[in-house]
C-alpha positions as a printed Julia matrix, in Angstrom:
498×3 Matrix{Float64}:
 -29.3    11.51    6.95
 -28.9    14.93    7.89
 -28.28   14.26   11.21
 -26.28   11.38   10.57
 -22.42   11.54   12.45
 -19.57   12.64   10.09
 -16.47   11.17    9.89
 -13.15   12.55    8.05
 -10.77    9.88    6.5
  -7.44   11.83    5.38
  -6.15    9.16    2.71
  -2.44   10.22    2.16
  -1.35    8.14   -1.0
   1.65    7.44   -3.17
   0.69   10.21   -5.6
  -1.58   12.65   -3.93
  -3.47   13.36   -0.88
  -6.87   13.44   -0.05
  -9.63   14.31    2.22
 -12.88   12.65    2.37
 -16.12   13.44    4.59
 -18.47   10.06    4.95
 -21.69    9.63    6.69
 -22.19    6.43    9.0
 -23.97    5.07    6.33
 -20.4     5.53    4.34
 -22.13    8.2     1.75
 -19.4    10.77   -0.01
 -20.52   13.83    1.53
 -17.22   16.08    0.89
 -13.67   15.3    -1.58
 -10.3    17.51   -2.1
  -7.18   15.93   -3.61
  -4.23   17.46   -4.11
  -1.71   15.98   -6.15
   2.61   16.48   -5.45
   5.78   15.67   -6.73
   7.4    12.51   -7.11
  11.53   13.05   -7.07
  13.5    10.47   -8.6
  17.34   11.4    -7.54
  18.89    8.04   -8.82
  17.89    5.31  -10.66
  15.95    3.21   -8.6
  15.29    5.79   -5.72
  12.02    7.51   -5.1
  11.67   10.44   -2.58
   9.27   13.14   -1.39
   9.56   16.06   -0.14
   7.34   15.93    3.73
   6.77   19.66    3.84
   5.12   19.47    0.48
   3.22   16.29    1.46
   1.87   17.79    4.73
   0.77   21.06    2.58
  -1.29   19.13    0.09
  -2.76   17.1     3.26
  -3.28   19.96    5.34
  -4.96   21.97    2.23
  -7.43   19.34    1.16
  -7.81   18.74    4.94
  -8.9    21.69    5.7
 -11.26   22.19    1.98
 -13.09   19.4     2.76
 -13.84   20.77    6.25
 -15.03   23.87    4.92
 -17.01   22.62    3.05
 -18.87   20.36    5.23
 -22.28   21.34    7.25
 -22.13   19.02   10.25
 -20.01   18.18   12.74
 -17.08   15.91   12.11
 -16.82   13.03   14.93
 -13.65   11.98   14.58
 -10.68   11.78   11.86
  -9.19    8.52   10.28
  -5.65    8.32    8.86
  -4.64    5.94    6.25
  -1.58    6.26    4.65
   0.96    5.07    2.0
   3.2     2.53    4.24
   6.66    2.05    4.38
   7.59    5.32    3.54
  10.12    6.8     5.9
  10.31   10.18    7.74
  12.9    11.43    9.88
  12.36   14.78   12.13
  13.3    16.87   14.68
  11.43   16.63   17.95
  11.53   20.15   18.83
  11.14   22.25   15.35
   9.65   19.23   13.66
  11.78   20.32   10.51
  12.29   17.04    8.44
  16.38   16.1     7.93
  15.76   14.25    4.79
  13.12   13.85    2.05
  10.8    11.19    2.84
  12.16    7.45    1.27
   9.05    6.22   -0.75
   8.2     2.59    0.14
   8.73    2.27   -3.73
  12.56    3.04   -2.9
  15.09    0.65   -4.15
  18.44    2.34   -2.94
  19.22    0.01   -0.11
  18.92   -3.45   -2.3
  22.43   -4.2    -1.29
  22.01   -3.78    2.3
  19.08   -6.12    2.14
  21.14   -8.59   -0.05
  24.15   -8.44    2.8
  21.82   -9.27    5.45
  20.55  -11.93    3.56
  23.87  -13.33    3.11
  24.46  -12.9     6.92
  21.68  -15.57    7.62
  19.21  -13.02    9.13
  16.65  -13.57    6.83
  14.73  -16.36    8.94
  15.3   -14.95   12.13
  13.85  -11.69   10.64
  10.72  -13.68    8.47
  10.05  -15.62   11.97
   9.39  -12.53   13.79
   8.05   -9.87   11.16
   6.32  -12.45    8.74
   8.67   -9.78    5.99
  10.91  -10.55    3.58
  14.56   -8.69    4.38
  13.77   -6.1     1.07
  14.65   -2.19    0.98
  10.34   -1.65    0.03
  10.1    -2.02    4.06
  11.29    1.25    6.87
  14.07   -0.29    8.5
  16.59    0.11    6.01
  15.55    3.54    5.04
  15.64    5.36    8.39
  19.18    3.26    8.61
  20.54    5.15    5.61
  19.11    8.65    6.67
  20.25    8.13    9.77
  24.25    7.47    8.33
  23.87    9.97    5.12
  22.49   12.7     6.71
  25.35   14.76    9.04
  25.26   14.15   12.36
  21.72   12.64   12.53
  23.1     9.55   14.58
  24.4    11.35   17.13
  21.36   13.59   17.39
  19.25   10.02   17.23
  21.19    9.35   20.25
  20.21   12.11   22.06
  16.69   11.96   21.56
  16.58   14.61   19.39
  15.33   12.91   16.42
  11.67   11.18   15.85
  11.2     8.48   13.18
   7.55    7.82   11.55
   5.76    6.4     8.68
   3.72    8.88    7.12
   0.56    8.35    9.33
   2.67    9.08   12.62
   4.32   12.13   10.65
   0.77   13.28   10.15
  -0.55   12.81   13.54
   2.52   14.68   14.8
   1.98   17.73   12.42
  -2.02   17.64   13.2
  -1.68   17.76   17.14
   0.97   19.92   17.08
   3.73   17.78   17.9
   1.79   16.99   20.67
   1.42   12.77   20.15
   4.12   10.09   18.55
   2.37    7.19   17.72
   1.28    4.81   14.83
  -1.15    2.26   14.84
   0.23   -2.27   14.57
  -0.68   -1.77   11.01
   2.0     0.21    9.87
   4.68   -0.79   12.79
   4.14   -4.33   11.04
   5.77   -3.22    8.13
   9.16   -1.73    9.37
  10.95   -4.47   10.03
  11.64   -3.0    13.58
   8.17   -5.39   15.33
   7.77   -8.38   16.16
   3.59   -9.09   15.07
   3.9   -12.16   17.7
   4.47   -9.61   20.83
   2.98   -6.94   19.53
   6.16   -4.77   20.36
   9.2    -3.0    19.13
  12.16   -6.06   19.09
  15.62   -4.75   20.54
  17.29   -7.69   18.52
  16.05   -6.21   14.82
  16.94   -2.77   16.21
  20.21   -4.2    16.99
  20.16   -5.83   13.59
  19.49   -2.38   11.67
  20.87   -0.56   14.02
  18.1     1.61   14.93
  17.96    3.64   18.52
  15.2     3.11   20.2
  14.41    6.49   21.01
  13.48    7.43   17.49
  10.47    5.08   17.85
   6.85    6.15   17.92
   4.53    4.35   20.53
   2.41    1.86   19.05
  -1.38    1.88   19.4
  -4.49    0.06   18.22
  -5.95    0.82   15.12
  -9.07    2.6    16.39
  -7.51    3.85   19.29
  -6.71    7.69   21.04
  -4.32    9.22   18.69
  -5.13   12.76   20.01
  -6.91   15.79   19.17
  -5.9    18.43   16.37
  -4.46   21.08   17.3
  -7.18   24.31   16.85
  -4.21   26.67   15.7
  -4.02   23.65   12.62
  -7.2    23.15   11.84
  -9.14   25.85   13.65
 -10.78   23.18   15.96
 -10.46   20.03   18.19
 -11.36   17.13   16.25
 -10.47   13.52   17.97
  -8.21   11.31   15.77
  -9.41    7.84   16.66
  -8.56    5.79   13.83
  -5.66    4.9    12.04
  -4.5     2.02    9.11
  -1.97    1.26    6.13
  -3.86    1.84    2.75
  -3.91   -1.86    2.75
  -5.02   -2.64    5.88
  -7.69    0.36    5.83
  -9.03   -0.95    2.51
  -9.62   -4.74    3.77
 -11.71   -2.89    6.64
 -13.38   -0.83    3.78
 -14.26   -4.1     1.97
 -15.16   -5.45    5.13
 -13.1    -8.53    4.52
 -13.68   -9.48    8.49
 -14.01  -13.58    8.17
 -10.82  -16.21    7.46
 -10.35  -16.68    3.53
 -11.55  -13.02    2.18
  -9.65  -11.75    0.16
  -9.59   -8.2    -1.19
  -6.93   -6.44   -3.98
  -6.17   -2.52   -4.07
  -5.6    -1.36   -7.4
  -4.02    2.11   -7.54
  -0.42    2.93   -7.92
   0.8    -0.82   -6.79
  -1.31   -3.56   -6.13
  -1.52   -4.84   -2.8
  -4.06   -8.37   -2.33
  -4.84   -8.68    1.13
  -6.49  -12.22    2.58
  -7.72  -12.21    6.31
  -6.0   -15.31    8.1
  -7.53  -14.47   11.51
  -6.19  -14.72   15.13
  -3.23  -17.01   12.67
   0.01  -15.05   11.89
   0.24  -18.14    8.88
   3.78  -18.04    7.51
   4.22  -18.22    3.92
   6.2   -21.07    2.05
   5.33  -18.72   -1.49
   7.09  -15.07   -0.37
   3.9   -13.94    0.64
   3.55  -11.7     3.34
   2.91  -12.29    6.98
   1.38   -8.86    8.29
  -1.15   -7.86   10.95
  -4.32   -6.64    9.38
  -6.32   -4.67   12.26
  -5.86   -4.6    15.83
  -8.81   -3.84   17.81
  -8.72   -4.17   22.38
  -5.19   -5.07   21.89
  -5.79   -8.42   19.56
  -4.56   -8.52   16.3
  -6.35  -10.51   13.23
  -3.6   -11.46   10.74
  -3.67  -11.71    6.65
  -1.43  -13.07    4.08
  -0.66  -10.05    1.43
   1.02  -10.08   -1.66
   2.62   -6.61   -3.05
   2.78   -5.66   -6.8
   5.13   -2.65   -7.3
   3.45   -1.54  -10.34
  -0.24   -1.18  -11.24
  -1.6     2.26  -12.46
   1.94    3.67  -11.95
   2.17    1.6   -15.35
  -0.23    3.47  -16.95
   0.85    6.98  -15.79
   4.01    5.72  -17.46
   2.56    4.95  -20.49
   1.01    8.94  -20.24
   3.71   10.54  -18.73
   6.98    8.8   -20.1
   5.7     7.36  -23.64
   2.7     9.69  -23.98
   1.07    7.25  -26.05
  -2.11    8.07  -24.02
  -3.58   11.13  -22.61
  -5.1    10.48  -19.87
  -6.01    7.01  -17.86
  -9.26    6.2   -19.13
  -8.23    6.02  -22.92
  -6.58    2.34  -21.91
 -10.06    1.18  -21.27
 -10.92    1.95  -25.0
  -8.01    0.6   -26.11
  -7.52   -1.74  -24.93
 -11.26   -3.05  -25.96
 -10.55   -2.2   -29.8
  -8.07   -5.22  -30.29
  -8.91   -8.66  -30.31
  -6.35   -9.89  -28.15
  -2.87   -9.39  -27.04
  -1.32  -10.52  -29.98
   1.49  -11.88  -27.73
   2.69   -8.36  -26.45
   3.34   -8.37  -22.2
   4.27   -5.77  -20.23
   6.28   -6.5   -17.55
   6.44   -3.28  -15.17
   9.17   -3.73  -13.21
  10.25   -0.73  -13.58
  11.62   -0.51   -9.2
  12.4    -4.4    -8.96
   9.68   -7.35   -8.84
   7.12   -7.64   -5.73
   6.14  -11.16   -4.87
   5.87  -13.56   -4.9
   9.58  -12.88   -6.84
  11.06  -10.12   -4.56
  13.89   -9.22   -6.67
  14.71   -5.49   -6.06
  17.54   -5.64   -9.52
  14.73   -6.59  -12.09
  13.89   -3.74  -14.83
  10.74   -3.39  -16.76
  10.71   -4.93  -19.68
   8.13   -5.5   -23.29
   7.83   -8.65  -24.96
   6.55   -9.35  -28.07
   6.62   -5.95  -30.42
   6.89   -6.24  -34.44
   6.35   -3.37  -36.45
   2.34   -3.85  -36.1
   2.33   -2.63  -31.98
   1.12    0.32  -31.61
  -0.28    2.4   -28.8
  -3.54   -0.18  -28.14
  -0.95   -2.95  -27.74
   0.7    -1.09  -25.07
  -2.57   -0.25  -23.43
  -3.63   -3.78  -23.56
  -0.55   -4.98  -21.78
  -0.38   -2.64  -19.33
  -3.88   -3.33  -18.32
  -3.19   -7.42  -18.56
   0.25   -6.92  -16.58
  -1.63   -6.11  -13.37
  -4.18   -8.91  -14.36
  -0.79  -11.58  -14.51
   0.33  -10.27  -11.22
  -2.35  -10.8    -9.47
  -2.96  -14.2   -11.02
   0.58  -15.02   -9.47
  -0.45  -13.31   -6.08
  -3.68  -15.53   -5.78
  -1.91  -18.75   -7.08
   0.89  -18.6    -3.94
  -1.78  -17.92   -1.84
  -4.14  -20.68   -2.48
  -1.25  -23.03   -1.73
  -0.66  -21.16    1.45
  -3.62  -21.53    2.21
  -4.68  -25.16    0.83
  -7.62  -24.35   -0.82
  -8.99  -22.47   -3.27
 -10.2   -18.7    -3.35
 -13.33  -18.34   -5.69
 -13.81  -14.68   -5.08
 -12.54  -11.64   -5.24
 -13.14   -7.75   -4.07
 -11.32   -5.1    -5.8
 -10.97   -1.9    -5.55
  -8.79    1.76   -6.13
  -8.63    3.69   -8.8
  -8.16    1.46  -11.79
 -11.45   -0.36  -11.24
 -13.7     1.43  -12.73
 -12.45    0.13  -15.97
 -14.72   -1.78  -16.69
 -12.7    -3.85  -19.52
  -9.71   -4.47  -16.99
 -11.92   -6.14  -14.25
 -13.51   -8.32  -16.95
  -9.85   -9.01  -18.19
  -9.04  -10.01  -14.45
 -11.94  -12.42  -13.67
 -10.68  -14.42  -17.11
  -7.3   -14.34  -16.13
  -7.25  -15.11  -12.68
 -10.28  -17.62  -13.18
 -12.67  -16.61  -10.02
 -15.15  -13.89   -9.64
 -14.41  -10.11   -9.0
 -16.87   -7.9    -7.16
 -16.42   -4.46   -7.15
 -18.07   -2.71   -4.32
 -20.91    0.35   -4.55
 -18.83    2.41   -2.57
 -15.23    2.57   -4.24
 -13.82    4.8    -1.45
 -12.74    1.58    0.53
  -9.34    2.55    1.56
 -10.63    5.96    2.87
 -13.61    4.31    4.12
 -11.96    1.81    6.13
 -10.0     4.82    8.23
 -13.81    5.93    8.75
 -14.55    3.43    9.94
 -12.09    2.45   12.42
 -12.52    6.03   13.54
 -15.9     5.35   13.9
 -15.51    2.53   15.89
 -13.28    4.06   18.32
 -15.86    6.92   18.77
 -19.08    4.93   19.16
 -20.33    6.0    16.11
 -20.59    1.99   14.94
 -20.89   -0.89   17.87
 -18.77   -3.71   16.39
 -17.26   -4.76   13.01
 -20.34   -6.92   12.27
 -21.93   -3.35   11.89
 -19.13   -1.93    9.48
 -19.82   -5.46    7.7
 -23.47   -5.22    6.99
 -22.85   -2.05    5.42
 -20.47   -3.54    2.52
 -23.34   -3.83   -0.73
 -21.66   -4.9    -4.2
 -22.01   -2.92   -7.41
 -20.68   -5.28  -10.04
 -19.47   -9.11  -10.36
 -17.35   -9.68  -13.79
 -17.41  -13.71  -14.07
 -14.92  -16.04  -16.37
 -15.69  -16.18  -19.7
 -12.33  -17.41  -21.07
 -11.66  -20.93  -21.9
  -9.58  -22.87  -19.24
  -7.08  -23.5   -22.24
  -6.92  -19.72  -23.76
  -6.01  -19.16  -19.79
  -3.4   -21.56  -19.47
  -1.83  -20.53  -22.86
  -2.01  -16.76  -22.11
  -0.17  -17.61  -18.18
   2.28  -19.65  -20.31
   3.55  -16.46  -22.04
   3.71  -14.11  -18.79
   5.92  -16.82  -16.88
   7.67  -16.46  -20.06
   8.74  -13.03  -20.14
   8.77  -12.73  -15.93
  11.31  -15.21  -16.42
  13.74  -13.67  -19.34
  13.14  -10.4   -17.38
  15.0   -11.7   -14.4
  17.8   -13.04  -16.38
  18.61   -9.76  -17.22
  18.43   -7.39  -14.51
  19.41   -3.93  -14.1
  22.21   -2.17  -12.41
  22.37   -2.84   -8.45
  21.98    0.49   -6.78
């Protein structure tokens, strides 16, 4: 496929950033990944720096370029969400670190709000919960900690963006500022009913207007690079939240599929349709792609804490060396020997949404050892998503009996095995296990003619693995019994508010 059209998907993650060349048949032609630093300035508060961000995307942008024969078509942008930028319009300087989605530091606002009574009126027209992991309350605080950046808000002077409109700004030259439904869905600050910015939750947060980026489709005209950037003019036609991006990866494009990211958090997506379906289990209500100015829907649940457990277990315990090791591990014992892990080390995602809860381990006698911790880890994101799929069958009013996974933890083999028997359905793991990238190609590649419709993305979607349940409905039960367990004795004892 020599010949074949190129596409570049810039994946800007949690952790690192990365740059990926595909084909149109969705082949890896070209990687680069850079990896930067995570600043932790409080307890409970998570920050990056954006010049450092945009150097590791820029670098690995521009490596995987060079090392490319072919023309790139177009350029896809998916991107951590929620995380919060602030910048000047004219120097395009950043006024603040960037406030990771994982952030925690404005719990109390969230809680005051909730005590207001705003909580409905904010569910009815975000489908969100009112919960400091979403934008709204972060630009809020930049905008009142950092000196005069509300006055300069006023003026215009200031532009706000989640990290995909950051990046589009930086790669046209400050040229476009825009971000796709995707990622306005999950400010807080847009209503996913009118497809539009709401002046009653920018009242609420109090949020100027003017600080706004314009909201566009997800394969849409989002510019050109700038040449002086990337030495030439490529078109920028696609654009998606990890999430969203990796449910177009796994092609998830009928009602009822259901696909689960597993890299830093874990994020299960299900595709609901032209039906925003509100939640009655603190699930999320979020758009999933819009395409000609119609949005498709999806229920999502949101696990804080997948991998990042493991990096702790590398990088705070050092009981392991690297990632892999867990697989091993966690293979050599038997079974759990009633140690859990839960990671809730910034808060509880759903269906719980408690922003005080600390991570906690259950279960330890003198015989735990490094395996144990391993093991629990690797089970702790199996629990979650257990609880994820179990609110969203009742949602939903019927059962799920499949599901697609994929990020960077699944090619352990153990842990997907570990999830089918936990969960109790079927996990399929696709060939290509670039999804979330993918998916940007792809919506880039729509925009640019490169594919006609997203029954040809679908068609392109071939599995590599299916793990089936081997555990006993009763070993299942018993095993769930003892993570409610220790989810609930976690939240009796929560941490410090921030």
């Amino acid at each position: 496929m020599s010949d074949s059209p190129l596409l570049l998907a810039i994946d800007q993650g949690t952790t690192s950033s990365r740059a990926i060349v595909f084909d149109a048949g969705g082949s890896v032609r070209t990687v680069a990944q850079r990896e930067f630093t995570q600043h932790f300035p409080a307890g409970g508060w998570v920050e990056h720096d954006p010049e450092e961000l945009w150097s590791a995307t820029l670098a690995v942008t521009r490596e995987a370029l060079a090392a490319t024969s072919g023309t790139v078509a177009a350029i896809g942008i998916t991107n951590q969400r929620e995380t919060t930028v602030v910048w000047d319009r004219v120097s395009g300087a950043p006024i603040h670190r960037a406030i990771v989605w994982q952030d925690r530091r404005t719990a109390a606002q969230c809680r005051a709000l909730r005590d207001a009574g705003h909580g409905p009126t904010v569910g009815e027209k975000t489908g969100l919960l009112l919960d400091p992991y979403f934008s709204a309350t972060k630009l809020a605080w930049i905008l009142d900690h950092v000196d005069g950046a509300r006055d300069r808000a006023a003026a215009g002077e200031l532009a706000f963006g989640t990290i995909d409109t950051f990046l589009i700004w930086r790669l046209t030259g400050g040229r476009v500022h825009a971000t796709d439904a995707t990622n306005a869905s999950r400010t807080l600050l847009f209503d996913i009913h009118a497809q539009r910015w709401d002046d009653t939750l920018l009242r609420l947060f109090d949020v100027p207007r003017d600080v706004l980026p314009e909201v566009r489709d997800s394969a849409a005209d989002f510019g050109v690079t700038a040449v002086d950037v990337l030495g030439c003019a490529i078109p920028i036609a696609g654009v998606a939240g990890d999430q969203q991006a990796a449910t177009v990866g796994q092609a998830c494009f009928e009602p009822g599929m259901m696909k689960s990211t597993y890299g830093t958090g874990c994020f299960a997506v299900m595709n609901t349709g032209v039906e925003a379906v509100r939640s009655r289990n603190r699930l999320l209500t979020t758009v999933a792609w819009r395409l000609e100015a119609k949005p498709t829907y999806a229920l999502e649940g949101s696990i804080f804490v997948a991998g990042a457990a493991v990096q702790w277990l590398r990088d705070g315990l050092r009981v392991i060396e690297d990632a892999p090791q867990t697989e091993a591990l966690a293979a050599g014992l038997p079974g759990s020997d009633g140690v859990y892990l839960v990671p809730a080390f910034t808060g509880l995602g759903a269906p719980h949404w408690n922003p005080d809860a600390r991570g906690a381990l259950f279960g330890l006698t003198r015989d735990t050892g490094p395996a144990h911790l391993a093991r629990a880890a690797l089970e702790s994101v199996c629990f979650q998503t257990r609880d994820l799929i179990a609110a969203m069958e009742a949602d939903r009013g019927a059962a799920i009996d499949r599901l697609r996974v994929d990020g960077g933890m699944v090619g352990n083999a153990w842990l997907l095995q570990a999830l089918a028997d936990i969960v109790g359905v079927a996990v399929e793991r696709p060939r290509n296990a670039e999804t979330t990238a993918l998916g940007a190609a792809y919506l880039a590649g729509l925009q640019t003619g490169v594919f006609r419709s997203v029954d040809d993305i679908g068609v392109r979607w071939a599995r590599d693995a299916e793990f089936t349940p081997r555990m006993p409905d009763r070993e299942r039960d018993r095993l769930a019994r003892g993570w409610k367990s220790a989810v609930a004795r976690t939240l009796e004892h929560r941490g410090p508010s921030p």
